[in-house]
């Protein structure tokens, strides 16, 4: 157990809040003005963590906070004589199934060989056969008419292995995919080269909070945001109005560029994935010790 004095943990909390405030300044300004954004809106609509929650500091498991009476009102903490620690049994009682699922999927992806041959066609498959006003982002213009989108998808091919991307394919696109991922086979299909699998690190860190540190949670958020930028740049949407040039995966040069960026994200994601696996493994070990 690491023990932090009141001054020590408050300094860490202040540094974390400053980092979050700096990173989210543009996001919050756009939200206040009601301005839509194809990257930021997704991060706070699809995932359950809110900006205010990202700002709250949690030390993670194994840290004893001195002089911390304010943690008495925070969920999953036990405070005695103004000393706060994570109440692991209470956390496991509520989040045990989530811990198991996260551990299974994170561990499976950690052991897979990364693959970089999908070229972002999942976003194209989500608009295949649709007019602009029918897409999930009707305020975004498409770079090509529907018939050209169809031609490109058929030419490049669909190799999406992530269920939470595949489930948004249009009915016309699903039969074109090389594999048919399912929720039951997710551990088999998830692999660390996939952009969406690496974005999922943010999802799992959020679901495992406050057992994970707020620094780790925010690291996964930053990675997810960077990935989402490329995800949309490589899509069939035109984002030049938002200052984002396309990654032209409809060309051989664009596909090579996409694969290179994918490799970079995979390298950034693996250390974060290992940290999350360490958290889930520790939680599972504690549960086993308590039961024995």
XYZ file of N, CA and C in Angstrom:
876
model
N 0.844 -1.190 0.000
C 0.000 0.000 0.000
C 0.885 1.247 0.000
N 0.706 2.113 -0.988
C 1.401 3.395 -1.035
C 0.607 4.411 -0.229
N 1.277 5.163 0.612
C 0.623 6.181 1.432
C 1.018 7.561 0.911
N 0.016 8.392 0.622
C 0.250 9.762 0.175
C -0.293 10.731 1.213
N 0.516 11.695 1.562
C 0.052 12.736 2.478
C -0.962 13.623 1.774
N -1.655 14.434 2.547
C -2.636 15.336 1.958
C -2.028 16.263 0.929
N -0.864 16.795 1.219
C -0.223 17.712 0.266
C 0.222 16.974 -0.995
N 0.669 15.725 -0.835
C 1.133 14.965 -1.992
C -0.012 14.641 -2.940
N -1.100 14.102 -2.395
C -2.162 13.704 -3.318
C -2.901 14.904 -3.879
N -2.986 15.988 -3.132
C -3.642 17.194 -3.669
C -2.815 17.814 -4.795
N -1.510 17.718 -4.693
C -0.659 18.195 -5.786
C -0.884 17.350 -7.043
N -0.954 16.044 -6.881
C -1.218 15.158 -8.027
C -2.589 15.443 -8.634
N -3.584 15.664 -7.768
C -4.935 15.952 -8.249
C -4.971 17.264 -9.020
N -4.245 18.271 -8.531
C -4.219 19.573 -9.211
C -3.523 19.471 -10.558
N -2.433 18.724 -10.614
C -1.726 18.549 -11.888
C -2.604 17.821 -12.898
N -3.326 16.827 -12.420
C -4.223 16.089 -13.319
C -5.334 16.997 -13.841
N -5.952 17.779 -12.967
C -7.037 18.673 -13.389
C -6.535 19.685 -14.409
N -5.324 20.182 -14.210
C -4.763 21.149 -15.166
C -4.538 20.497 -16.526
N -4.042 19.268 -16.515
C -3.841 18.553 -17.781
C -5.160 18.360 -18.510
N -6.188 17.943 -17.788
C -7.492 17.712 -18.406
C -8.084 19.021 -18.919
N -8.005 20.077 -18.118
C -8.555 21.369 -18.535
C -7.898 21.856 -19.821
N -6.590 21.672 -19.927
C -5.870 22.102 -21.130
C -6.301 21.292 -22.338
N -6.384 19.979 -22.175
C -6.715 19.097 -23.294
C -8.164 19.268 -23.754
N -9.057 19.563 -22.817
C -10.483 19.619 -23.148
C -10.996 21.039 -23.399
N -10.122 22.028 -23.373
C -10.572 23.418 -23.509
C -11.387 23.629 -24.781
N -10.883 23.167 -25.906
C -11.606 23.342 -27.175
C -12.915 22.556 -27.178
N -12.884 21.352 -26.604
C -14.089 20.518 -26.554
C -15.191 21.213 -25.774
N -14.854 21.736 -24.602
C -15.857 22.379 -23.758
C -16.370 23.665 -24.390
N -15.487 24.395 -25.068
C -15.922 25.625 -25.739
C -16.931 25.301 -26.835
N -16.689 24.232 -27.590
C -17.628 23.844 -28.644
C -18.943 23.361 -28.048
N -18.867 22.639 -26.948
C -20.105 22.167 -26.319
C -20.934 23.341 -25.801
N -20.275 24.317 -25.228
C -20.991 25.487 -24.714
C -21.686 26.257 -25.822
N -21.065 26.259 -27.010
C -21.651 26.996 -28.133
C -22.589 26.140 -28.971
N -22.678 24.839 -28.645
C -23.545 23.945 -29.404
C -23.003 23.589 -30.773
N -21.677 23.694 -30.953
C -21.052 23.415 -32.246
C -20.752 21.927 -32.378
N -21.263 21.309 -33.431
C -21.024 19.878 -33.652
C -19.578 19.637 -34.054
N -19.053 18.479 -33.670
C -17.694 18.105 -34.055
C -17.640 16.597 -34.252
N -17.137 16.128 -35.386
C -17.202 14.699 -35.718
C -16.309 13.812 -34.865
N -15.294 14.388 -34.206
C -14.424 13.601 -33.344
C -14.896 13.668 -31.899
N -14.995 14.875 -31.375
C -15.304 15.055 -29.959
C -16.706 14.575 -29.595
N -17.673 14.800 -30.473
C -19.042 14.371 -30.170
C -19.106 12.858 -29.988
N -18.380 12.135 -30.823
C -18.377 10.682 -30.732
C -17.839 10.229 -29.378
N -16.757 10.849 -28.921
C -16.113 10.421 -27.682
C -17.022 10.577 -26.475
N -17.916 11.576 -26.509
C -18.767 11.809 -25.351
C -20.212 11.361 -25.561
N -20.523 10.856 -26.753
C -21.828 10.261 -26.979
C -21.744 8.735 -26.918
N -20.691 8.184 -27.501
C -20.559 6.730 -27.568
C -20.056 6.148 -26.252
N -19.132 6.845 -25.619
C -18.574 6.370 -24.352
C -19.284 7.032 -23.184
N -19.235 6.365 -22.022
C -20.060 6.800 -20.893
C -19.391 7.840 -20.006
N -18.097 8.087 -20.158
C -17.385 9.020 -19.291
C -17.627 10.452 -19.772
N -17.962 11.332 -18.842
C -18.211 12.740 -19.141
C -16.954 13.565 -18.858
N -16.830 14.760 -19.458
C -15.645 15.593 -19.199
C -15.395 15.853 -17.722
N -16.453 16.115 -16.958
C -16.275 16.384 -15.528
C -15.717 15.168 -14.803
N -16.075 13.966 -15.261
C -15.561 12.753 -14.633
C -14.084 12.546 -14.947
N -13.663 12.944 -16.134
C -12.247 12.841 -16.481
C -11.393 13.724 -15.578
N -11.980 14.808 -15.116
C -11.230 15.780 -14.318
C -11.033 15.327 -12.873
N -11.939 14.498 -12.377
C -11.852 14.027 -10.991
C -10.665 13.088 -10.849
N -9.890 13.288 -9.794
C -8.679 12.489 -9.612
C -8.934 11.286 -8.720
N -8.500 10.113 -9.219
C -8.516 8.878 -8.445
C -7.110 8.283 -8.483
N -6.600 7.831 -7.346
C -5.237 7.288 -7.336
C -5.128 5.879 -7.883
N -6.253 5.149 -7.951
C -6.216 3.747 -8.327
C -6.034 2.863 -7.109
N -5.956 1.560 -7.358
C -5.830 0.605 -6.249
C -4.488 0.736 -5.545
N -4.489 0.344 -4.291
C -3.237 0.236 -3.562
C -2.657 1.540 -3.084
N -3.479 2.591 -2.994
C -3.008 3.897 -2.538
C -3.862 4.347 -1.364
N -3.209 4.720 -0.287
C -3.860 5.185 0.939
C -3.685 6.701 1.006
N -4.810 7.430 0.984
C -4.762 8.894 0.987
C -4.971 9.416 2.407
N -3.996 10.143 2.887
C -4.122 10.788 4.190
C -4.921 12.086 4.049
N -5.567 12.497 5.141
C -6.259 13.784 5.172
C -7.193 13.921 3.969
N -8.080 12.955 3.804
C -8.948 12.930 2.619
C -10.405 12.722 2.992
N -10.973 13.567 3.872
C -12.373 13.363 4.263
C -13.344 13.529 3.111
N -12.958 14.313 2.066
C -13.862 14.539 0.946
C -14.154 13.267 0.156
N -13.311 12.244 0.313
C -13.539 10.997 -0.407
C -14.658 10.164 0.216
N -15.136 10.578 1.363
C -16.234 9.851 2.008
C -17.496 9.872 1.162
N -17.657 10.893 0.322
C -18.845 11.011 -0.524
C -18.649 10.397 -1.906
N -17.486 9.818 -2.150
C -17.210 9.253 -3.464
C -17.453 7.744 -3.449
N -18.061 7.293 -4.524
C -18.427 5.880 -4.603
C -17.193 4.986 -4.620
N -17.293 3.861 -3.941
C -16.260 2.826 -3.879
C -15.051 3.226 -3.041
N -15.218 4.183 -2.139
C -14.131 4.513 -1.212
C -14.563 4.201 0.216
N -13.586 3.830 1.015
C -13.785 3.641 2.444
C -12.914 4.668 3.167
N -13.504 5.472 4.020
C -12.774 6.516 4.739
C -12.880 6.257 6.240
N -11.740 6.121 6.874
C -11.668 5.945 8.322
C -10.600 6.876 8.871
N -11.000 7.669 9.855
C -10.094 8.644 10.469
C -9.445 9.523 9.404
N -10.281 9.931 8.436
C -9.863 10.825 7.343
C -8.852 10.199 6.386
N -8.671 8.876 6.447
C -7.807 8.175 5.495
C -8.687 7.422 4.510
N -8.444 7.643 3.221
C -9.294 7.078 2.173
C -8.545 6.014 1.383
N -9.225 4.892 1.142
C -8.699 3.830 0.281
C -9.846 3.301 -0.567
N -9.491 2.720 -1.691
C -10.504 2.097 -2.535
C -11.090 0.891 -1.816
N -12.414 0.823 -1.785
C -13.106 -0.312 -1.179
C -13.226 -1.396 -2.252
N -12.198 -2.223 -2.342
C -12.136 -3.227 -3.408
C -13.298 -4.218 -3.333
N -13.658 -4.760 -2.151
C -14.804 -5.681 -2.106
C -16.092 -5.040 -2.624
N -16.330 -3.767 -2.276
C -17.532 -3.084 -2.763
C -17.473 -2.905 -4.273
N -16.287 -2.570 -4.779
C -16.122 -2.404 -6.229
C -16.393 -3.726 -6.944
N -15.825 -4.809 -6.434
C -16.016 -6.108 -7.073
C -17.468 -6.581 -6.981
N -18.140 -6.232 -5.901
C -19.542 -6.632 -5.763
C -20.400 -6.011 -6.853
N -20.058 -4.797 -7.264
C -20.819 -4.092 -8.291
C -20.273 -4.326 -9.700
N -18.958 -4.444 -9.819
C -18.334 -4.461 -11.140
C -17.638 -5.781 -11.460
N -17.885 -6.804 -10.680
C -17.210 -8.075 -10.901
C -17.347 -8.612 -12.319
N -18.558 -8.703 -12.883
C -18.687 -9.183 -14.253
C -17.952 -8.316 -15.275
N -17.954 -7.001 -15.049
C -17.223 -6.101 -15.944
C -15.730 -6.374 -15.885
N -15.218 -6.598 -14.668
C -13.801 -6.921 -14.506
C -13.454 -8.185 -15.283
N -14.304 -9.203 -15.183
C -14.040 -10.469 -15.874
C -14.047 -10.279 -17.391
N -15.049 -9.564 -17.899
C -15.128 -9.347 -19.347
C -13.940 -8.541 -19.844
N -13.611 -7.468 -19.117
C -12.474 -6.640 -19.506
C -11.189 -7.454 -19.512
N -11.005 -8.268 -18.482
C -9.776 -9.073 -18.400
C -9.686 -10.047 -19.567
N -10.795 -10.693 -19.880
C -10.802 -11.655 -20.987
C -10.427 -10.987 -22.304
N -11.071 -9.867 -22.620
C -10.852 -9.215 -23.906
C -9.491 -8.521 -23.978
N -9.092 -7.867 -22.902
C -7.792 -7.176 -22.898
C -6.648 -8.177 -23.000
N -6.760 -9.281 -22.264
C -5.712 -10.301 -22.301
C -5.645 -10.964 -23.667
N -6.802 -11.223 -24.245
C -6.835 -11.857 -25.563
C -6.170 -10.971 -26.606
N -6.514 -9.688 -26.606
C -5.928 -8.766 -27.579
C -4.432 -8.605 -27.353
N -4.016 -8.637 -26.095
C -2.599 -8.478 -25.771
C -1.768 -9.583 -26.399
N -2.346 -10.776 -26.509
C -1.595 -11.908 -27.025
C -1.714 -12.130 -28.523
N -2.552 -11.333 -29.191
C -2.743 -11.505 -30.630
C -1.659 -10.792 -31.431
N -1.388 -11.289 -32.617
C -0.490 -10.606 -33.547
C -1.257 -9.486 -34.239
N -0.752 -8.244 -34.216
C -1.489 -7.138 -34.847
C -1.570 -7.300 -36.365
N -2.708 -6.916 -36.906
C -2.918 -6.946 -38.353
C -3.301 -5.538 -38.827
N -2.805 -5.173 -40.004
C -2.957 -3.793 -40.469
C -3.513 -3.719 -41.896
N -4.379 -4.652 -42.252
C -4.844 -4.707 -43.632
C -6.287 -4.324 -43.855
N -6.935 -3.674 -42.863
C -8.353 -3.342 -43.057
C -8.536 -2.021 -43.800
N -7.540 -1.130 -43.693
C -7.524 0.150 -44.401
C -8.727 1.043 -44.100
N -9.316 0.861 -42.927
C -10.385 1.767 -42.517
C -11.675 1.620 -43.287
N -11.876 0.513 -43.954
C -13.080 0.349 -44.766
C -14.349 0.203 -43.924
N -14.211 0.011 -42.605
C -15.402 -0.113 -41.763
C -16.266 1.144 -41.818
N -15.635 2.315 -41.848
C -16.417 3.544 -41.915
C -17.122 3.688 -43.261
N -16.523 3.202 -44.302
C -17.158 3.217 -45.617
C -18.343 2.251 -45.645
N -18.168 1.094 -44.984
C -19.247 0.107 -44.952
C -20.451 0.610 -44.173
N -20.241 1.589 -43.296
C -21.349 2.149 -42.520
C -22.208 3.115 -43.334
N -21.701 3.532 -44.507
C -22.478 4.450 -45.356
C -22.792 3.831 -46.709
N -22.393 2.583 -46.909
C -22.591 1.932 -48.200
C -24.067 1.915 -48.574
N -24.379 2.459 -49.737
C -25.749 2.464 -50.233
C -26.634 3.540 -49.661
N -26.080 4.447 -48.846
C -26.875 5.491 -48.210
C -26.636 6.849 -48.862
N -27.683 7.655 -48.903
C -27.526 9.061 -49.251
C -26.997 9.793 -48.022
N -26.451 10.983 -48.230
C -25.830 11.709 -47.121
C -26.780 11.897 -45.943
N -28.029 12.230 -46.208
C -28.979 12.500 -45.133
C -29.365 11.234 -44.362
N -28.965 10.068 -44.863
C -29.280 8.808 -44.184
C -28.143 8.303 -43.306
N -26.987 8.944 -43.346
C -25.829 8.453 -42.614
C -25.931 8.796 -41.135
N -25.005 8.241 -40.351
C -24.982 8.516 -38.914
C -24.547 9.952 -38.626
N -23.906 10.591 -39.597
C -23.455 11.976 -39.432
C -23.975 12.805 -40.614
N -25.267 13.049 -40.660
C -25.841 13.692 -41.849
C -25.344 15.112 -42.091
N -24.744 15.741 -41.083
C -24.208 17.089 -41.276
C -22.843 17.069 -41.971
N -22.270 15.863 -42.155
C -20.982 15.736 -42.828
C -21.188 15.338 -44.284
N -20.629 16.106 -45.226
C -20.747 15.707 -46.636
C -19.883 14.488 -46.934
N -20.331 13.689 -47.879
C -19.542 12.551 -48.334
C -18.587 12.991 -49.437
N -17.421 12.363 -49.490
C -16.424 12.740 -50.503
C -16.777 12.194 -51.875
N -17.643 11.182 -51.905
C -17.995 10.561 -53.175
C -19.495 10.296 -53.212
N -20.085 10.239 -54.387
C -21.495 9.832 -54.489
C -21.639 8.363 -54.102
N -22.860 7.936 -53.733
C -23.074 6.560 -53.248
C -22.541 5.472 -54.174
N -22.700 5.654 -55.472
C -22.241 4.600 -56.378
C -20.719 4.462 -56.372
N -20.008 5.581 -56.165
C -18.550 5.521 -56.105
C -18.090 4.925 -54.779
N -18.806 5.215 -53.707
C -18.508 4.581 -52.415
C -18.619 3.066 -52.553
N -19.670 2.602 -53.208
C -19.861 1.165 -53.409
C -18.716 0.562 -54.212
N -18.306 1.265 -55.254
C -17.212 0.749 -56.095
C -15.928 0.627 -55.295
N -15.634 1.637 -54.467
C -14.395 1.635 -53.676
C -14.413 0.513 -52.647
N -15.537 0.329 -51.976
C -15.632 -0.732 -50.970
C -15.414 -2.096 -51.621
N -16.020 -2.319 -52.766
C -15.863 -3.603 -53.439
C -14.429 -3.795 -53.925
N -13.782 -2.707 -54.360
C -12.412 -2.802 -54.865
C -11.410 -3.054 -53.741
N -11.529 -2.325 -52.650
C -10.569 -2.441 -51.551
C -10.878 -3.654 -50.683
N -12.155 -3.933 -50.485
C -12.577 -5.064 -49.672
C -12.772 -4.702 -48.215
N -13.600 -5.463 -47.521
C -13.887 -5.247 -46.095
C -13.301 -6.397 -45.287
N -12.483 -6.051 -44.295
C -11.837 -7.074 -43.444
C -12.006 -6.698 -41.975
N -13.131 -6.141 -41.609
C -13.336 -5.659 -40.244
C -13.586 -6.826 -39.294
N -12.832 -6.853 -38.186
C -12.972 -7.937 -37.218
C -13.554 -7.471 -35.888
N -13.986 -6.220 -35.808
C -14.460 -5.679 -34.534
C -15.978 -5.593 -34.519
N -16.595 -6.261 -33.572
C -18.048 -6.363 -33.543
C -18.715 -4.994 -33.408
N -18.119 -4.087 -32.645
C -18.774 -2.798 -32.424
C -18.570 -1.818 -33.567
N -17.799 -2.196 -34.563
C -17.800 -1.488 -35.835
C -18.715 -2.210 -36.812
N -18.574 -3.530 -36.861
C -19.342 -4.339 -37.813
C -20.849 -4.191 -37.610
N -21.292 -4.027 -36.372
C -22.737 -3.971 -36.128
C -23.386 -2.724 -36.709
N -22.562 -1.724 -37.101
C -23.097 -0.515 -37.724
C -23.000 -0.552 -39.254
N -22.524 -1.667 -39.812
C -22.499 -1.796 -41.265
C -23.933 -1.736 -41.796
N -24.086 -1.193 -42.984
C -25.397 -1.238 -43.618
C -25.694 -2.679 -44.037
N -26.972 -3.025 -44.212
C -27.305 -4.393 -44.635
C -26.585 -4.815 -45.913
N -26.363 -3.860 -46.820
C -25.678 -4.196 -48.065
C -24.206 -4.490 -47.849
N -23.622 -3.929 -46.785
C -22.186 -4.069 -46.551
C -21.826 -5.343 -45.795
N -22.696 -5.802 -44.909
C -22.334 -6.937 -44.051
C -21.921 -8.188 -44.823
N -22.623 -8.571 -45.903
C -22.196 -9.776 -46.627
C -20.846 -9.608 -47.318
N -20.400 -8.366 -47.516
C -19.130 -8.125 -48.193
C -17.935 -8.288 -47.266
N -18.167 -8.348 -45.958
C -17.058 -8.429 -45.015
C -16.429 -9.816 -45.036
N -15.114 -9.852 -44.927
C -14.391 -11.115 -45.016
C -14.756 -12.058 -43.885
N -15.022 -11.492 -42.682
C -15.418 -12.296 -41.527
C -16.732 -11.752 -40.988
N -17.376 -12.531 -40.148
C -18.637 -12.118 -39.548
C -18.469 -12.136 -38.020
N -17.870 -11.080 -37.453
C -17.627 -11.061 -35.999
C -18.925 -11.059 -35.207
N -18.885 -11.689 -34.043
C -20.032 -11.735 -33.141
C -19.556 -11.383 -31.736
N -20.502 -11.022 -30.874
C -20.148 -10.711 -29.494
C -19.559 -11.948 -28.804
N -20.102 -13.120 -29.102
C -19.645 -14.342 -28.461
C -18.203 -14.683 -28.847
N -17.781 -14.247 -30.040
C -16.426 -14.572 -30.510
C -15.494 -13.362 -30.451
N -15.863 -12.369 -29.660
C -15.077 -11.132 -29.641
C -13.637 -11.362 -29.188
N -13.433 -12.205 -28.194
C -12.075 -12.471 -27.721
C -11.222 -13.112 -28.803
N -11.851 -13.842 -29.689
C -11.133 -14.470 -30.799
C -10.770 -13.457 -31.874
N -11.646 -12.490 -32.111
C -11.458 -11.563 -33.223
C -10.690 -10.287 -32.851
N -10.799 -9.825 -31.614
C -10.121 -8.580 -31.240
C -8.606 -8.742 -31.405
N -7.985 -7.750 -32.022
C -6.535 -7.810 -32.239
C -5.952 -6.396 -32.126
N -4.696 -6.280 -31.650
C -4.150 -4.977 -31.254
C -3.785 -4.034 -32.384
N -3.975 -4.451 -33.637
C -3.774 -3.509 -34.735
C -5.034 -2.748 -35.082
N -6.161 -3.187 -34.543
C -7.463 -2.592 -34.862
C -7.639 -1.256 -34.158
N -8.015 -0.226 -34.902
C -8.222 1.086 -34.300
C -9.291 1.042 -33.222
N -10.383 0.334 -33.470
C -11.481 0.329 -32.508
C -11.147 -0.487 -31.268
N -10.371 -1.541 -31.408
C -9.929 -2.291 -30.231
C -9.052 -1.406 -29.346
N -8.229 -0.581 -29.967
C -7.380 0.318 -29.191
C -8.172 1.488 -28.599
N -9.213 1.928 -29.271
C -10.104 2.914 -28.668
C -10.846 2.314 -27.478
N -11.097 1.021 -27.527
C -11.798 0.352 -26.430
C -11.028 0.408 -25.114
N -9.748 0.682 -25.163
C -8.996 0.830 -23.913
C -9.607 1.939 -23.062
N -10.075 2.980 -23.724
C -10.739 4.079 -23.005
C -12.058 3.598 -22.401
N -12.790 2.789 -23.144
C -14.046 2.255 -22.616
C -13.791 1.434 -21.359
N -12.813 0.537 -21.423
C -12.555 -0.327 -20.270
C -11.982 0.452 -19.097
N -11.117 1.415 -19.366
C -10.579 2.227 -18.270
C -11.699 2.974 -17.564
N -12.680 3.465 -18.331
C -13.816 4.155 -17.726
C -14.656 3.224 -16.877
N -14.884 2.009 -17.366
C -15.693 1.053 -16.614
C -14.962 0.538 -15.371
N -13.633 0.559 -15.405
C -12.844 0.086 -14.272
C -12.492 1.202 -13.291
N -12.842 2.426 -13.615
C -12.610 3.531 -12.685
C -13.563 3.399 -11.499
N -13.107 3.684 -10.266
C -11.834 4.274 -9.854
C -10.753 3.268 -9.485
N -10.886 2.000 -9.893
C -9.820 1.043 -9.614
C -8.580 1.345 -10.449
N -8.753 2.018 -11.595
C -7.605 2.502 -12.359
C -7.363 3.959 -11.987
N -6.145 4.396 -12.134
C -5.824 5.782 -11.820
C -6.417 6.707 -12.869
N -6.669 7.941 -12.474
C -7.195 8.930 -13.419
C -6.182 9.264 -14.496
N -4.904 9.160 -14.182
C -3.877 9.390 -15.206
C -3.967 8.351 -16.306
N -4.140 7.081 -15.919
C -4.278 6.020 -16.925
C -5.561 6.203 -17.719
N -6.648 6.525 -17.052
C -7.902 6.772 -17.763
C -7.720 7.869 -18.800
N -7.061 8.955 -18.424
C -6.927 10.068 -19.367
C -5.939 9.733 -20.483
N -4.930 8.932 -20.189
C -4.033 8.485 -21.261
C -4.809 7.714 -22.320
N -5.741 6.866 -21.884
C -6.536 6.108 -22.859
C -7.482 7.026 -23.618
N -7.977 8.081 -22.958
C -8.826 9.043 -23.646
C -8.055 9.751 -24.756
N -6.849 10.215 -24.451
C -6.042 10.924 -25.446
C -5.759 10.019 -26.635
N -5.437 8.752 -26.361
C -5.214 7.806 -27.453
C -6.478 7.639 -28.281
N -7.623 7.461 -27.616
C -8.887 7.274 -28.340
C -9.209 8.492 -29.201
N -8.943 9.677 -28.678
C -9.223 10.887 -29.456
C -8.331 10.949 -30.690
N -7.055 10.642 -30.537
C -6.139 10.662 -31.682
C -6.555 9.626 -32.723
N -6.985 8.453 -32.255
C -7.423 7.415 -33.178
C -8.684 7.846 -33.913
N -9.616 8.454 -33.203
C -10.861 8.867 -33.832
C -10.619 9.898 -34.936
N -9.619 10.752 -34.752
C -9.275 11.707 -35.808
C -8.943 10.965 -37.096
N -8.055 9.986 -36.993
C -7.645 9.225 -38.174
C -8.800 8.380 -38.696
N -9.595 7.832 -37.795
C -10.752 7.038 -38.177
C -11.656 7.835 -39.123
N -11.885 9.095 -38.787
C -12.751 9.932 -39.612
C -12.030 10.473 -40.849
N -10.734 10.732 -40.727
C -9.980 11.181 -41.898
C -9.966 10.111 -42.990
N -9.954 8.849 -42.575
C -9.908 7.751 -43.535
C -11.290 7.305 -43.994
N -12.326 7.969 -43.515
C -13.691 7.586 -43.864
C -14.101 8.194 -45.203
N -15.336 7.933 -45.583
C -15.877 8.507 -46.815
C -16.378 9.934 -46.620
N -16.337 10.426 -45.365
C -16.797 11.779 -45.069
C -15.733 12.816 -45.444
N -16.185 14.021 -45.745
C -15.300 15.151 -46.029
C -15.241 16.031 -44.783
N -14.064 16.062 -44.129
C -13.906 16.808 -42.884
C -13.010 18.038 -43.041
N -12.821 18.480 -44.277
C -11.927 19.621 -44.494
C -12.437 20.875 -43.804
N -13.755 20.996 -43.633
C -14.313 22.145 -42.929
C -13.850 22.184 -41.478
N -13.479 21.045 -40.942
C -12.988 20.953 -39.562
C -11.462 20.926 -39.506
N -10.819 21.229 -40.623
C -9.366 21.272 -40.661
C -8.700 19.914 -40.732
N -9.445 18.874 -41.162
C -8.902 17.521 -41.227
C -8.859 17.053 -42.681
N -7.651 16.898 -43.202
C -7.487 16.416 -44.569
C -7.737 14.911 -44.626
N -8.249 14.410 -45.739
C -8.537 12.978 -45.823
C -7.273 12.121 -45.913
N -7.351 10.947 -45.309
C -6.387 9.891 -45.600
C -7.035 9.078 -46.715
N -6.515 9.186 -47.913
C -7.207 8.678 -49.103
C -6.980 7.174 -49.260
N -7.706 6.418 -48.434
C -7.541 4.960 -48.464
C -8.094 4.347 -49.741
N -8.738 5.146 -50.553
C -9.187 4.648 -51.850
C -8.025 4.523 -52.838
N -6.831 4.986 -52.416
C -5.629 4.890 -53.253
C -4.590 4.014 -52.564
N -3.666 3.410 -53.341
C -2.596 2.601 -52.711
C -1.749 3.422 -51.744
N -1.471 4.676 -52.097
C -0.660 5.528 -51.225
C -1.381 5.804 -49.903
N -2.677 6.054 -49.985
C -3.455 6.307 -48.786
C -3.559 5.083 -47.900
N -3.650 3.908 -48.501
C -3.725 2.685 -47.707
C -2.397 2.424 -46.990
N -1.295 2.715 -47.646
C 0.009 2.569 -47.000
C 0.140 3.553 -45.839
N -0.327 4.773 -46.034
C -0.298 5.769 -44.965
C -1.145 5.310 -43.781
N -2.311 4.789 -44.059
C -3.210 4.328 -42.996
C -2.558 3.202 -42.197
N -1.949 2.242 -42.876
C -1.319 1.119 -42.184
C -0.171 1.596 -41.298
N 0.585 2.579 -41.760
C 1.681 3.119 -40.950
C 1.146 3.778 -39.676
N 0.062 4.532 -39.820
C -0.530 5.186 -38.654
C -1.085 4.136 -37.694
N -1.704 3.103 -38.242
C -2.213 1.996 -37.425
C -1.111 1.389 -36.570
N 0.046 1.184 -37.166
C 1.167 0.589 -36.439
C 1.583 1.481 -35.277
N 1.595 2.783 -35.511
C 1.938 3.711 -34.443
C 0.952 3.660 -33.297
N -0.326 3.584 -33.611
C -1.341 3.479 -32.555
C -1.194 2.161 -31.791
N -0.905 1.094 -32.500
C -0.741 -0.207 -31.836
C 0.412 -0.156 -30.841
N 1.488 0.517 -31.209
C 2.638 0.640 -30.303
C 2.294 1.476 -29.080
N 1.509 2.535 -29.276
C 1.087 3.359 -28.141
C 0.111 2.614 -27.226
N -0.708 1.762 -27.814
C -1.774 1.109 -27.051
C -1.268 -0.013 -26.161
N -0.254 -0.745 -26.600
C 0.139 -1.943 -25.860
C 0.554 -1.670 -24.412
N 1.349 -0.638 -24.110
C 1.674 -0.392 -22.693
C 0.438 -0.059 -21.861
N -0.512 0.668 -22.436
C -1.745 0.989 -21.720
C -2.566 -0.270 -21.492
N -2.589 -1.142 -22.487
C -3.320 -2.406 -22.352
C -2.697 -3.249 -21.239
N -1.385 -3.275 -21.181
C -0.717 -4.044 -20.116
C -1.067 -3.484 -18.738
N -1.129 -2.163 -18.626
C -1.490 -1.563 -17.340
C -2.904 -1.945 -16.934
N -3.819 -1.947 -17.893
C -5.197 -2.321 -17.580
C -5.304 -3.796 -17.215
N -4.560 -4.637 -17.915
C -4.553 -6.066 -17.572
C -4.013 -6.267 -16.165
N -2.995 -5.498 -15.790
C -2.456 -5.615 -14.432
C -3.518 -5.272 -13.390
N -4.344 -4.278 -13.688
C -5.419 -3.899 -12.766
C -6.460 -5.009 -12.664
N -6.917 -5.517 -13.810
C -7.939 -6.570 -13.772
C -7.400 -7.825 -13.107
N -6.123 -8.154 -13.367
C -5.539 -9.337 -12.746
C -5.459 -9.174 -11.232
N -5.095 -7.984 -10.774
C -5.025 -7.752 -9.330
C -6.411 -7.856 -8.697
N -7.416 -7.309 -9.355
C -8.773 -7.404 -8.827
C -9.232 -8.855 -8.739
N -8.959 -9.632 -9.774
C -9.354 -11.036 -9.786
C -8.610 -11.809 -8.701
N -7.327 -11.497 -8.508
C -6.542 -12.169 -7.462
C -7.083 -11.850 -6.083
N -7.432 -10.597 -5.845
C -7.998 -10.205 -4.555
C -9.306 -10.941 -4.308
N -10.149 -11.046 -5.316
C -11.413 -11.764 -5.158
C -11.179 -13.227 -4.809
N -10.195 -13.849 -5.480
C -9.898 -15.247 -5.199
C -9.378 -15.428 -3.779
N -8.565 -14.493 -3.304
C -8.026 -14.574 -1.943
C -9.126 -14.424 -0.918
N -10.052 -13.514 -1.183
C -11.162 -13.304 -0.262
C -12.032 -14.544 -0.176
N -12.269 -15.178 -1.303
C -13.120 -16.380 -1.332
C -12.453 -17.581 -0.688
N -11.131 -17.637 -0.748
C -10.405 -18.773 -0.182
C -10.173 -18.541 1.288
